[in-house]
XYZ file of C-alpha atoms in Angstrom:
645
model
C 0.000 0.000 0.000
C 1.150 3.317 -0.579
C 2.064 6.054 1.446
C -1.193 8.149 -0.208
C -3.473 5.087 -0.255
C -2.836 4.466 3.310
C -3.538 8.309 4.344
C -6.884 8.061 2.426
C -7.625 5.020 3.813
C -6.695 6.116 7.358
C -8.936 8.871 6.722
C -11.558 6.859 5.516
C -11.966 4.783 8.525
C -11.618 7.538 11.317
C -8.253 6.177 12.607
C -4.882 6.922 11.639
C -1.718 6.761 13.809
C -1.877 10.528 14.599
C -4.934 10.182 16.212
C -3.711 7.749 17.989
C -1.056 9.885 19.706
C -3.181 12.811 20.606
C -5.934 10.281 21.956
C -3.715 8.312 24.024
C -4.044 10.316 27.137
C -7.137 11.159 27.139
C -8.566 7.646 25.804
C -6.002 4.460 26.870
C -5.627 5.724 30.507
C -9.370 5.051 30.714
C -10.166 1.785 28.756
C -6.850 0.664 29.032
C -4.849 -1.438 26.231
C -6.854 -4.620 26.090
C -10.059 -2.057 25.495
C -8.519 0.143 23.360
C -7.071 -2.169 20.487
C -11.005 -4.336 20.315
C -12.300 -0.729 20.083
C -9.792 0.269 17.439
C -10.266 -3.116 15.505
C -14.019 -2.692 15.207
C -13.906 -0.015 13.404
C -11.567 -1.962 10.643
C -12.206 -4.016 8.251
C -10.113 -7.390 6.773
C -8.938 -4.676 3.689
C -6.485 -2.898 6.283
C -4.474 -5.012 6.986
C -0.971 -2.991 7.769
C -3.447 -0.617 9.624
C -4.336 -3.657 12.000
C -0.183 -4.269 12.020
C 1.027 -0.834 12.951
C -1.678 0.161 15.193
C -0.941 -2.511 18.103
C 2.958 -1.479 18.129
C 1.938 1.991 17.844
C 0.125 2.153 20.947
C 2.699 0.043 22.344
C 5.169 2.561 21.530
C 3.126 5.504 22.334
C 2.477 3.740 26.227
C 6.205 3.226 26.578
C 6.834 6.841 26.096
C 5.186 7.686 29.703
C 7.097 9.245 32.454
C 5.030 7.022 34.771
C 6.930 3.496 35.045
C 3.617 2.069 36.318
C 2.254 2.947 32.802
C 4.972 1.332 31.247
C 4.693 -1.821 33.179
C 0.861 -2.177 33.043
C 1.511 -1.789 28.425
C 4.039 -4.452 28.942
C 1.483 -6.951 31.085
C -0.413 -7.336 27.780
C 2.844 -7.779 25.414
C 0.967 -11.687 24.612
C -2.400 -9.742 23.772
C -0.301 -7.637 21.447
C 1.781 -10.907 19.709
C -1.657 -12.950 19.687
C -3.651 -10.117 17.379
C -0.521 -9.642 15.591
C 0.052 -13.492 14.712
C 3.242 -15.560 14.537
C 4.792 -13.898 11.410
C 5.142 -10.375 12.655
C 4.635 -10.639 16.461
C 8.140 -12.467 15.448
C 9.467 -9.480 13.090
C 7.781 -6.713 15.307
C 7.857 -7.550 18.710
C 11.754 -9.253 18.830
C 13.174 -5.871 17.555
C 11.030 -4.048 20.185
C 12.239 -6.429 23.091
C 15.776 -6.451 22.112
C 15.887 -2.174 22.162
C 13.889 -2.246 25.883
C 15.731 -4.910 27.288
C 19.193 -2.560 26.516
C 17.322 0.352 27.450
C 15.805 -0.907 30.936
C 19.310 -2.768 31.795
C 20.849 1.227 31.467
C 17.776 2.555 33.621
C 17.717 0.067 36.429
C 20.656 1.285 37.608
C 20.025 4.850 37.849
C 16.322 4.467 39.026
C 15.195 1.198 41.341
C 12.017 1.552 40.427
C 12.346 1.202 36.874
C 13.454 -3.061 38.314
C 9.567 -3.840 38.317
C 9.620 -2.449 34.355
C 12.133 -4.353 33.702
C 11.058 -7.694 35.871
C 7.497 -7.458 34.072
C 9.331 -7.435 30.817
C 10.720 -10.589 31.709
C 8.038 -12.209 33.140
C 6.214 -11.999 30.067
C 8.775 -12.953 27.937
C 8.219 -16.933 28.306
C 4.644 -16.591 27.157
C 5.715 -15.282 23.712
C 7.411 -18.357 22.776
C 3.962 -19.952 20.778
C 2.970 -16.805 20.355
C 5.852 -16.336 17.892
C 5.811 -19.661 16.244
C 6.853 -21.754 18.591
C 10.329 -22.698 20.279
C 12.180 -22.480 16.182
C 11.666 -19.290 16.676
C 12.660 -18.661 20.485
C 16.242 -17.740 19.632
C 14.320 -13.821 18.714
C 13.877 -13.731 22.076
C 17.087 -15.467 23.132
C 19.516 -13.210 21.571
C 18.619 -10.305 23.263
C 18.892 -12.024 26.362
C 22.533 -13.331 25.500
C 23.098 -9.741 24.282
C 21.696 -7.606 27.635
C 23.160 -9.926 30.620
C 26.539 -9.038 31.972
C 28.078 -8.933 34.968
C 26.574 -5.670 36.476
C 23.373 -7.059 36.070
C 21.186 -6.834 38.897
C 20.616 -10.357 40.548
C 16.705 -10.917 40.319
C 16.883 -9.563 36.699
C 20.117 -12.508 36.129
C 17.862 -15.043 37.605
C 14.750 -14.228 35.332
C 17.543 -14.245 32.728
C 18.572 -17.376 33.508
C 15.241 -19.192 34.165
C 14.157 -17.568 30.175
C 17.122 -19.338 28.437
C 16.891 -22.297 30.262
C 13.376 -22.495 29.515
C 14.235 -21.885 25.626
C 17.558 -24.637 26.225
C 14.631 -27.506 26.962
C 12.315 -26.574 24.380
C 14.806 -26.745 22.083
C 15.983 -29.910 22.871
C 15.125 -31.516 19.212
C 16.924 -28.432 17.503
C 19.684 -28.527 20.195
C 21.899 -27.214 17.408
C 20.553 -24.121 17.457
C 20.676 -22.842 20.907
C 24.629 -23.944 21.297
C 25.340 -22.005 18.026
C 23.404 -19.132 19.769
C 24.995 -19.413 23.234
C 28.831 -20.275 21.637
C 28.825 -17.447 20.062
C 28.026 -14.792 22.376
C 30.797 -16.804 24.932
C 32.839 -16.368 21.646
C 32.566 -12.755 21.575
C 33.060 -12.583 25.000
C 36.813 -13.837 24.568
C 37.688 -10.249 23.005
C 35.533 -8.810 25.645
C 36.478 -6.205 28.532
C 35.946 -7.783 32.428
C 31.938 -7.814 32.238
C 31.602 -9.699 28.959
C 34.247 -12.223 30.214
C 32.284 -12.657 33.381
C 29.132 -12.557 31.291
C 30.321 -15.776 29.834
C 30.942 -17.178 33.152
C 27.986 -16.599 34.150
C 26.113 -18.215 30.789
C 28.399 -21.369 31.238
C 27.577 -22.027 34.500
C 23.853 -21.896 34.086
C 24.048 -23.632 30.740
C 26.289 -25.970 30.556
C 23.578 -29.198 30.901
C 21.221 -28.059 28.311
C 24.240 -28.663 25.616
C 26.032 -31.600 24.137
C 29.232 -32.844 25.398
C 31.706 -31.478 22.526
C 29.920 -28.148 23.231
C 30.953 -28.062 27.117
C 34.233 -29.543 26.360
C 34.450 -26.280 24.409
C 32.825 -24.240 27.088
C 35.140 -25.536 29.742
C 38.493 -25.162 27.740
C 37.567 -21.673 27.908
C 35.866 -21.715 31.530
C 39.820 -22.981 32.408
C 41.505 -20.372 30.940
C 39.191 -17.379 32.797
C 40.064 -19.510 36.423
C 43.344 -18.334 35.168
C 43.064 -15.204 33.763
C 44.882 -11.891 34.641
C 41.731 -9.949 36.004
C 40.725 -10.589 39.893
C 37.653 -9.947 39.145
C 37.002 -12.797 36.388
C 38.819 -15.479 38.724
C 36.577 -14.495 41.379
C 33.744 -14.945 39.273
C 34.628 -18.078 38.207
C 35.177 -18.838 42.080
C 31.797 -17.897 42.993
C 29.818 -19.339 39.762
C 30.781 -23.251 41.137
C 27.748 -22.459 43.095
C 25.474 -21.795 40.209
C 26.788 -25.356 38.442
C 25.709 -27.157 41.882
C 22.391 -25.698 41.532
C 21.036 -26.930 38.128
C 23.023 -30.899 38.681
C 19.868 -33.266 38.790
C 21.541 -36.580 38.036
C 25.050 -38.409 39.942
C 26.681 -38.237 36.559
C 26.587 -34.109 36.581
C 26.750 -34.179 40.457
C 30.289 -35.464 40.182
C 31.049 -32.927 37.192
C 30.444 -30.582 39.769
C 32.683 -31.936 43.033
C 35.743 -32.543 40.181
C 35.405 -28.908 38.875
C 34.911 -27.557 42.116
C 38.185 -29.680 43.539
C 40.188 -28.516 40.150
C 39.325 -24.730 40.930
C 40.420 -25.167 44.418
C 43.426 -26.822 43.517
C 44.757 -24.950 40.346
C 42.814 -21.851 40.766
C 45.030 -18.811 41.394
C 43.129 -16.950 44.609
C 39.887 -16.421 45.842
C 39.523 -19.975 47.425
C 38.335 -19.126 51.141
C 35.025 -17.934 48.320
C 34.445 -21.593 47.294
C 32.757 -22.116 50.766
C 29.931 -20.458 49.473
C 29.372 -23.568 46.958
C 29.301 -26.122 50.086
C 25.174 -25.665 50.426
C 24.633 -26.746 46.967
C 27.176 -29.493 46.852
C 26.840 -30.955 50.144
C 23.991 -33.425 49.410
C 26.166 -34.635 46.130
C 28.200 -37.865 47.056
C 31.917 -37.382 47.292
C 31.470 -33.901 48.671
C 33.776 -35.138 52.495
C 37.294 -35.069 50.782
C 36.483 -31.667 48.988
C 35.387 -30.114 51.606
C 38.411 -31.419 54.112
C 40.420 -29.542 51.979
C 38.694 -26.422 52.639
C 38.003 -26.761 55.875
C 42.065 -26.961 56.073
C 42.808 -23.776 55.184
C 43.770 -20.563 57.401
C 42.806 -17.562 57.071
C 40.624 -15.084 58.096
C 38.856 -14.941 54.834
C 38.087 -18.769 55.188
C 36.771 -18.290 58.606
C 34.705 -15.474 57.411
C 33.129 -17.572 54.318
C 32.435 -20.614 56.574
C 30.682 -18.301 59.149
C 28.669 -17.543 56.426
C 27.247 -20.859 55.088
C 27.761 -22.779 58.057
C 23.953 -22.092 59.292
C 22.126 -22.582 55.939
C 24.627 -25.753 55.612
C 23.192 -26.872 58.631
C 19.790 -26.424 58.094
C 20.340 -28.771 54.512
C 21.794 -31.639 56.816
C 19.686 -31.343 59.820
C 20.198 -33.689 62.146
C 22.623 -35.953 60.326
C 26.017 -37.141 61.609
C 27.496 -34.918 59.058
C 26.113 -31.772 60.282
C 28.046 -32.516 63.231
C 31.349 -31.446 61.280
C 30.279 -27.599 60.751
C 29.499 -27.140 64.616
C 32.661 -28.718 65.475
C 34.712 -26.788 63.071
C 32.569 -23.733 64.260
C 33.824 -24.720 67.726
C 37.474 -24.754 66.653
C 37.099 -21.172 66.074
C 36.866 -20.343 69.910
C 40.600 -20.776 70.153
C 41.353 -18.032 67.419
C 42.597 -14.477 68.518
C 41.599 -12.462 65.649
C 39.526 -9.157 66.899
C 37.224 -9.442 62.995
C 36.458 -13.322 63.919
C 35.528 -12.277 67.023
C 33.020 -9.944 65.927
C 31.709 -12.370 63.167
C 31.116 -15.369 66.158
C 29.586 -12.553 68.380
C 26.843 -12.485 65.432
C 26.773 -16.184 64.891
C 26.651 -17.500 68.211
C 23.209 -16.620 68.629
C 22.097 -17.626 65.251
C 23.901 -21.095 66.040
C 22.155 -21.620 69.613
C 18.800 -20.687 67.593
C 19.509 -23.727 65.318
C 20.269 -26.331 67.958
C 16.994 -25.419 69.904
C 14.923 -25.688 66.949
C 16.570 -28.854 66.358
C 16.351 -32.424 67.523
C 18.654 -33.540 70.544
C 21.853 -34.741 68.356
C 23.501 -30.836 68.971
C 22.330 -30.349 72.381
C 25.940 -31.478 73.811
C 27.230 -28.424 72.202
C 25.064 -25.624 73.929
C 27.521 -25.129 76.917
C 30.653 -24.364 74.697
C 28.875 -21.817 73.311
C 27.790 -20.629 76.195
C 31.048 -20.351 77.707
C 32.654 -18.759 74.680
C 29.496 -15.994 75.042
C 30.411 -15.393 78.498
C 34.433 -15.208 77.442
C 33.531 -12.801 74.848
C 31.513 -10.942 77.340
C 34.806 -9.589 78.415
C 36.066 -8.038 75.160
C 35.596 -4.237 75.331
C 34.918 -3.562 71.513
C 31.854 -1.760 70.696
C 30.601 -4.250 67.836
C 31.340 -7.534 69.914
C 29.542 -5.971 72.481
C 26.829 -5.003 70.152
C 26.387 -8.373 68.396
C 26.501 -10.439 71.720
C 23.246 -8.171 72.472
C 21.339 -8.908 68.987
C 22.709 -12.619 69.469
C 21.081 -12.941 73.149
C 17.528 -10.768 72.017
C 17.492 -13.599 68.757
C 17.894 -16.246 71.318
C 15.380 -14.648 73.799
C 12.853 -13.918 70.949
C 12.802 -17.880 70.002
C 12.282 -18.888 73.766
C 9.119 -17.089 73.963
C 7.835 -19.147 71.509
C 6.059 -22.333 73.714
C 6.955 -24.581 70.889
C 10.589 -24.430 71.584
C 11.831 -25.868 74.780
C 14.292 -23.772 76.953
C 15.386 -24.947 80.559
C 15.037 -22.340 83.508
C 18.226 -22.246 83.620
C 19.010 -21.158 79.986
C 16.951 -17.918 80.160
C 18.592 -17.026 83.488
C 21.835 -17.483 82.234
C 20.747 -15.143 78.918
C 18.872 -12.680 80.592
C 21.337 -11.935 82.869
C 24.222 -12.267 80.283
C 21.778 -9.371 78.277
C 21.842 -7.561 81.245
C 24.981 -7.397 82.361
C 25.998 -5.968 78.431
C 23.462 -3.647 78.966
C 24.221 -2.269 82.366
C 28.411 -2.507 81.155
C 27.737 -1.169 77.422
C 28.087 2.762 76.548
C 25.336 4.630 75.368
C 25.145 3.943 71.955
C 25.103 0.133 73.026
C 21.832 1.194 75.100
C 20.672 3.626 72.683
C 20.240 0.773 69.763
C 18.804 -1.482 72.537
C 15.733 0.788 73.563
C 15.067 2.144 70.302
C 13.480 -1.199 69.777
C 10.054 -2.163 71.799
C 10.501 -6.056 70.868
C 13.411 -5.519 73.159
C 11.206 -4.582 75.952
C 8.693 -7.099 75.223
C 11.015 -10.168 75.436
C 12.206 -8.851 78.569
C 9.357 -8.357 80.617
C 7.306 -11.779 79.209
C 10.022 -13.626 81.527
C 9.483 -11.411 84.084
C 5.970 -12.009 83.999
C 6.495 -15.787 83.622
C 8.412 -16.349 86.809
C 11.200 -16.744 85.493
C 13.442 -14.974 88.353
C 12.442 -14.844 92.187
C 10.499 -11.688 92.910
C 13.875 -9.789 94.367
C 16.128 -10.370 91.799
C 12.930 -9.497 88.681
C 12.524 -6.191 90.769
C 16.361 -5.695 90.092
C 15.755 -6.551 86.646
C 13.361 -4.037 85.969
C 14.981 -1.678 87.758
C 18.005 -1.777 85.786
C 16.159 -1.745 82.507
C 14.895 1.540 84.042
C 18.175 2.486 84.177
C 19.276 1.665 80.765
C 16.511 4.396 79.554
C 17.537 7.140 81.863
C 21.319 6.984 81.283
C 20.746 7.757 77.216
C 19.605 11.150 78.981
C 23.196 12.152 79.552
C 24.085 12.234 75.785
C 24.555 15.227 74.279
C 22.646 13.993 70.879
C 19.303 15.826 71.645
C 17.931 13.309 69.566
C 18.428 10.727 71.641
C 17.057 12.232 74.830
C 13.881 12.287 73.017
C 14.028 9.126 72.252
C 14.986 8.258 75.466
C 11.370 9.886 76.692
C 10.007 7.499 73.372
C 11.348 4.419 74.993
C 10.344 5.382 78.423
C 6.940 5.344 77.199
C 7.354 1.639 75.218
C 8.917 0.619 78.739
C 5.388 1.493 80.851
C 3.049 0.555 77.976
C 4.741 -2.942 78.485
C 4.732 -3.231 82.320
C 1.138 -2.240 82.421
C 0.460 -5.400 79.541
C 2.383 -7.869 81.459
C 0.874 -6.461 84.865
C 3.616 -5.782 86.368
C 2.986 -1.811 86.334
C 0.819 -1.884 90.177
C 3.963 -4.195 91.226
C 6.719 -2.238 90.215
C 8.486 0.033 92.906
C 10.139 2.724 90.347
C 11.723 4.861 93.480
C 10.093 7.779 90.951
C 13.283 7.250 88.825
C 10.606 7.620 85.757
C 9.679 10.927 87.020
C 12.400 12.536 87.785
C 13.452 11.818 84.286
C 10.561 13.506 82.850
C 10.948 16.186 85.135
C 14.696 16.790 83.946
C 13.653 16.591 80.209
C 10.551 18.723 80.240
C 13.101 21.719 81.081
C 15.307 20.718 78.137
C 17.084 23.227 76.037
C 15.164 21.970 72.911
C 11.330 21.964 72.248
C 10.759 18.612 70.558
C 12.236 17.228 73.823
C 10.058 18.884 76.042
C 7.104 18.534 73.718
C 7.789 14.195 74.172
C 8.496 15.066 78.075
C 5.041 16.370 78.109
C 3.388 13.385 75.851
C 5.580 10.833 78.282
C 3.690 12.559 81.712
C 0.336 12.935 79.881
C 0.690 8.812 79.235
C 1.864 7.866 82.744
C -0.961 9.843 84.280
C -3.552 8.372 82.192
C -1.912 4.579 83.160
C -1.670 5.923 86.869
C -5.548 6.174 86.184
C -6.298 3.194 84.609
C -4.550 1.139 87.447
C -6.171 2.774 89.990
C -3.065 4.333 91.423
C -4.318 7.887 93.499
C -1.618 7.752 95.667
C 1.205 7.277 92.781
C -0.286 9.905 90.889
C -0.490 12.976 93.969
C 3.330 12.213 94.528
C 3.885 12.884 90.943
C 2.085 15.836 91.302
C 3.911 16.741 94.089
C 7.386 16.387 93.214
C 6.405 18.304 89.530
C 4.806 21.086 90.655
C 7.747 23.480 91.764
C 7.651 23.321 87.309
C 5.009 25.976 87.281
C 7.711 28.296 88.951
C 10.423 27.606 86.173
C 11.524 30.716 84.968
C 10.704 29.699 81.000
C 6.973 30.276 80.593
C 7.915 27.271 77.188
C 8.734 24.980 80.338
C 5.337 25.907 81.952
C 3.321 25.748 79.258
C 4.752 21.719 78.185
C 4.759 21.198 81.622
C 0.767 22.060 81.836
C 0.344 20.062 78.781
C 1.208 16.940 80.239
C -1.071 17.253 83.360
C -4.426 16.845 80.761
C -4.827 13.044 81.657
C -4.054 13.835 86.090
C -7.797 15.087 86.813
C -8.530 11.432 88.097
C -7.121 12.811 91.243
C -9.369 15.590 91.711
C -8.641 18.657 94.031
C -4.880 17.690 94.161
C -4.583 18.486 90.480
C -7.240 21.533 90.400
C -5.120 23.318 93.642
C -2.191 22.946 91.158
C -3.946 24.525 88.644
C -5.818 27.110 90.437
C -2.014 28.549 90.543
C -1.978 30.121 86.915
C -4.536 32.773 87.601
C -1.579 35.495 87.342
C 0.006 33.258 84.143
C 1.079 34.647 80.983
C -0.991 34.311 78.395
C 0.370 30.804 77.151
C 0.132 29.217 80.035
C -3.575 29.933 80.078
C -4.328 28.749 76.890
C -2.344 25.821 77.402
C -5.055 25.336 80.498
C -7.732 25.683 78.310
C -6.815 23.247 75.693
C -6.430 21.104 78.508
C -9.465 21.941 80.350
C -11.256 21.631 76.373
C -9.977 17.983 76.348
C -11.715 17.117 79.909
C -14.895 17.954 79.324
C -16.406 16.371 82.622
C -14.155 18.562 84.674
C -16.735 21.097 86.017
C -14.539 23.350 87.914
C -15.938 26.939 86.161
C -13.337 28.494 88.432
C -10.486 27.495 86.582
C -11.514 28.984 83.282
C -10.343 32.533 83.200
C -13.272 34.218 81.030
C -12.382 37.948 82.474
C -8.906 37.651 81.368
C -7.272 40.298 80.236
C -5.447 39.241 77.641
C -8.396 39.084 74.417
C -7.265 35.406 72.952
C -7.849 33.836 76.559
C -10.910 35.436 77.316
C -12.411 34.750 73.692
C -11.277 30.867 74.257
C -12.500 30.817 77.658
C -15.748 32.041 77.302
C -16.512 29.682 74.682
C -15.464 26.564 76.870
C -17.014 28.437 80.081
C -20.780 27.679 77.682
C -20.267 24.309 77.064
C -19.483 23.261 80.389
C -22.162 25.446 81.835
């Protein structure tokens, strides 16, 4: 059709691929794409056929174009409603060009912008449908080469994956025209040779993921070159090829490639250059192939700080793939071994890992229990270092540990959460304020705490202590100089009585008034957002004073605040005022106090009336000031002087 035949007949028909464009906003956003394209094809008939072509890609085109990447993902959703009205022949011509441009486009975007991922993921996701949709898996390598062509080394690692799972799935259903998919594959590895670092590693990557979906002349190929990048002159490749010994484990499904995988994991350990400590990351994924004992002796043998490090690091999710096996019992013993080692960094790693290891044994069966007291000891050994992070680390490791033994389902003797509550304790009582800081920002902290409190789990003398000295935790973050963290000091103050009055321990508790002396100091702070959460910290433990029932808590409060309404700062006052809006449980002992601010400046008094507003049942008229002289009280107070009248 010619150019002129196809603007007549555009014209003819009401559509044309301007119209299109200066629709789009006003007309896809609503309907949508699926809507839009039946709309668009009613109105053609079986004589326009290019029309019927261009006009599904042109929308596409046109919807890609938004600034919006929620736009751009919701077009790509319906990428097999496009290929299916478009038909094998050109959803095959049309849609690989399109794929192969976005796929280099989003790879380019993804790092600049994280949210352009999901654009890029959908892409993906959709990709697999296509292959019928195209013609069938003949004509999968249009969407295969772009593929081959995008991944690389930077890639991000859930894009890799979807990568990965695509050509695999195109590897199997091109099993009959094998031929095809090597050539495709070879030849990007091929390129790859003249490559900088990221195509080399690109290859690495492809190989690894690959290599059982070809024939065995092809990986003979693969691997001659594999060999040559475990030797190459970049650190970067040789680490790569390292850490991709991994990605071979995890696609072996039969002995014959299991034992590929120990051999070429024993060859890169034994002729590789560096990097080796890094092959411990493979031990997951090859420790339920046989023959894996000898290879991993041989790692297990080596030492250095970097192996230590690497075995910290899989030893738990090793664990959890042999549970409760005699094997298993090797990690936790070589684990163990680690005890004797001076290093300050392996320190602070087993600080971490000592609670995650502890975790593991409870939830297991009874074959690891013998081990529980070495750790235990080691905990207590480390309890002496003085460096921040061990300290740190032992305190996450003990709340982990504490956090599984509420759980009823896992067994823990008396005796074990003594020993780690006090262990906790004793960091937290030794630790500097940061150590405390991190440890009260948290309520779960709090919460595990007090639920063995509640529980019995100390006598009643030395829980009081324990309390106590959580108390203190809180109050000595007052000291820093951070303002910040004086307010949140005041925050965790008021996580700390929220959770003695839910494990009723709050009527119990005998506080010697540290709590409000605290408040006291802080509502007189140098800076407003401190005194503001002073204020919000009395106005809670007044109204839980009320809720318990406690009159006689609550007028000592009063008491040892009220020299506050004398503080030279009327700011002080007026927070100070504030916090008193949930303390008229206690009747004339808060109204005397307020029957004080008759000569106040003028916001004080309206900070009495917004409290007064709030307590509508109070009905002492004498408090509101409606002959004021100052115009903004006496306006506000005559209107709340009506409604309680």
């Amino acid at each position: 059709m010619s150019t002129d035949q196809s603007s007549n007949s555009s014209t003819q028909k009401g559509k044309s691929l301007s119209s299109i464009d200066t629709t789009r906003s006003k007309y896809a956003q609503e309907l949508g794409i699926h809507q839009l394209l039946q709309n668009a094809f009613q109105d053609m008939d079986d004589e326009n056929t290019d029309m019927k072509t261009l006009l599904p890609i042109s929308i596409l085109l046109e919807e890609m174009k938004s600034d919006h990447s929620s736009t751009r993902t919701y077009c790509l959703q319906n990428l097999s409603t496009i290929a299916l009205v478009l038909g094998p022949a050109r959803a095959k011509g049309l849609l690989g060009g399109f794929i192969s441009n976005l796929l280099k486009d989003q790879e380019k975007a993804v790092e600049d912008v994280p949210e352009e991922l999901q654009v890029m993921l959908t892409l993906l996701e959709s990709m697999p449908k296509l292959i019928n949709l195209i013609g069938g898996p003949e004509n999968s390598l249009v969407l295969l080469k772009p593929l081959l062509e995008t991944i690389g080394d930077r890639t991000k690692e859930e894009t890799k994956n979807m990568y990965i799972k695509i050509m695999r799935d195109i590897g199997k259903r091109l099993l009959k025209q094998q031929h095809l998919f090597e050539e495709c594959v070879t030849q990007r590895i091929i390129e790859a040779k003249d490559g900088d670092i990221d195509e080399q590693c690109a290859a690495v990557t492809l190989i690894a993921n690959l290599y059982n979906l070809v024939s065995q002349q092809i990986l003979q190929e693969w691997m001659e070159y594999f060999n040559t990048l475990m030797l190459s002159n970049e650190q970067n490749v040789r680490k790569r090829v390292v850490l991709s010994i991994k990605e071979f484990a995890q696609w072996a499904s039969n002995p014959e490639e299991h034992k590929f995988c120990i051999e070429l994991a024993d060859n890169v350990f034994t002729n590789g250059k560096d990097f080796k400590s890094n092959l411990f990351y493979s031990v997951p994924a090859l420790i339920k192939f046989q023959g894996y004992q000898d290879y991993l002796g041989k790692l297990f043998k080596m030492d250095n700080i970097n192996a230590y490090n690497c075995f910290l690091e899989i030893c738990i999710e090793s664990l959890q793939v042999l549970q409760n096996t005699a094997d298993s019992k090797i990690f936790i013993e070589n684990f163990i071994k680690l005890f004797s080692k001076t290093e300050l960094e392996l320190k602070q790693k087993l600080s971490v890992y000592c609670g995650k290891l502890v975790v593991f044994i409870k939830d297991s069966k009874t074959i690891y229990k013998g081990y529980l007291v070495q750790i235990q000891q080691y905990m207590t050994q480390l309890e002496q270092e003085k460096n921040f992070m061990i300290k740190q680390n032992l305190v996450e490791s003990v709340i982990l540990i504490l956090n599984q033994a509420t759980d009823r389902r896992i067994y823990y003797q008396q005796e074990e959460i003594q020993y780690f509550l006090r262990f906790l304790m004793n960091q937290l009582m030794s630790g500097d304020t940061d150590l405390k800081f991190k440890f009260v920002s948290k309520q779960k902290s709090f919460n595990i705490i007090l639920q063995f409190i509640s529980d019995n789990a100390f006598a009643q003398n030395e829980s009081i202590q324990i309390v106590k000295n959580l108390l203190q935790v809180i109050i000595n973050i007052e000291q820093c100089k951070n303002w910040r963290m004086r307010q949140q000091c005041l925050m965790s103050l008021q996580m700390f009585l929220t959770n003695l009055q839910q494990f009723q321990i709050f009527k119990t508790f005998q506080s010697d008034d540290l709590e409000v002396q605290l408040i006291k100091r802080l509502v007189q702070d140098r800076i407003s957002a401190v005194r503001e959460e002073a204020s919000k910290t009395l106005l809670q433990l007044f109204r839980q004073l009320k809720e318990n029932d406690m009159f006689e808590k609550g007028k000592r409060v009063i008491d040892q605040l009220s020299d506050l309404l004398k503080h030279p700062n009327y700011l002080v006052r007026v927070n100070f005022v504030l916090g008193l809006g949930n303390a008229f449980f206690l009747g004339e002992h808060t109204y005397n106090l307020l029957r004080q601010l008759k000569n106040e400046v003028p916001n004080v008094k309206l900070a009495l009336l917004e409290v007064l507003y709030n307590n509508k049942k109070c009905k002492q008229l004498d408090l509101i000031p409606i002959n004021d002289l100052d115009q903004d009280v006496r306006d506000v107070a005559q209107i709340i002087y009506q409604q309680f009248k």
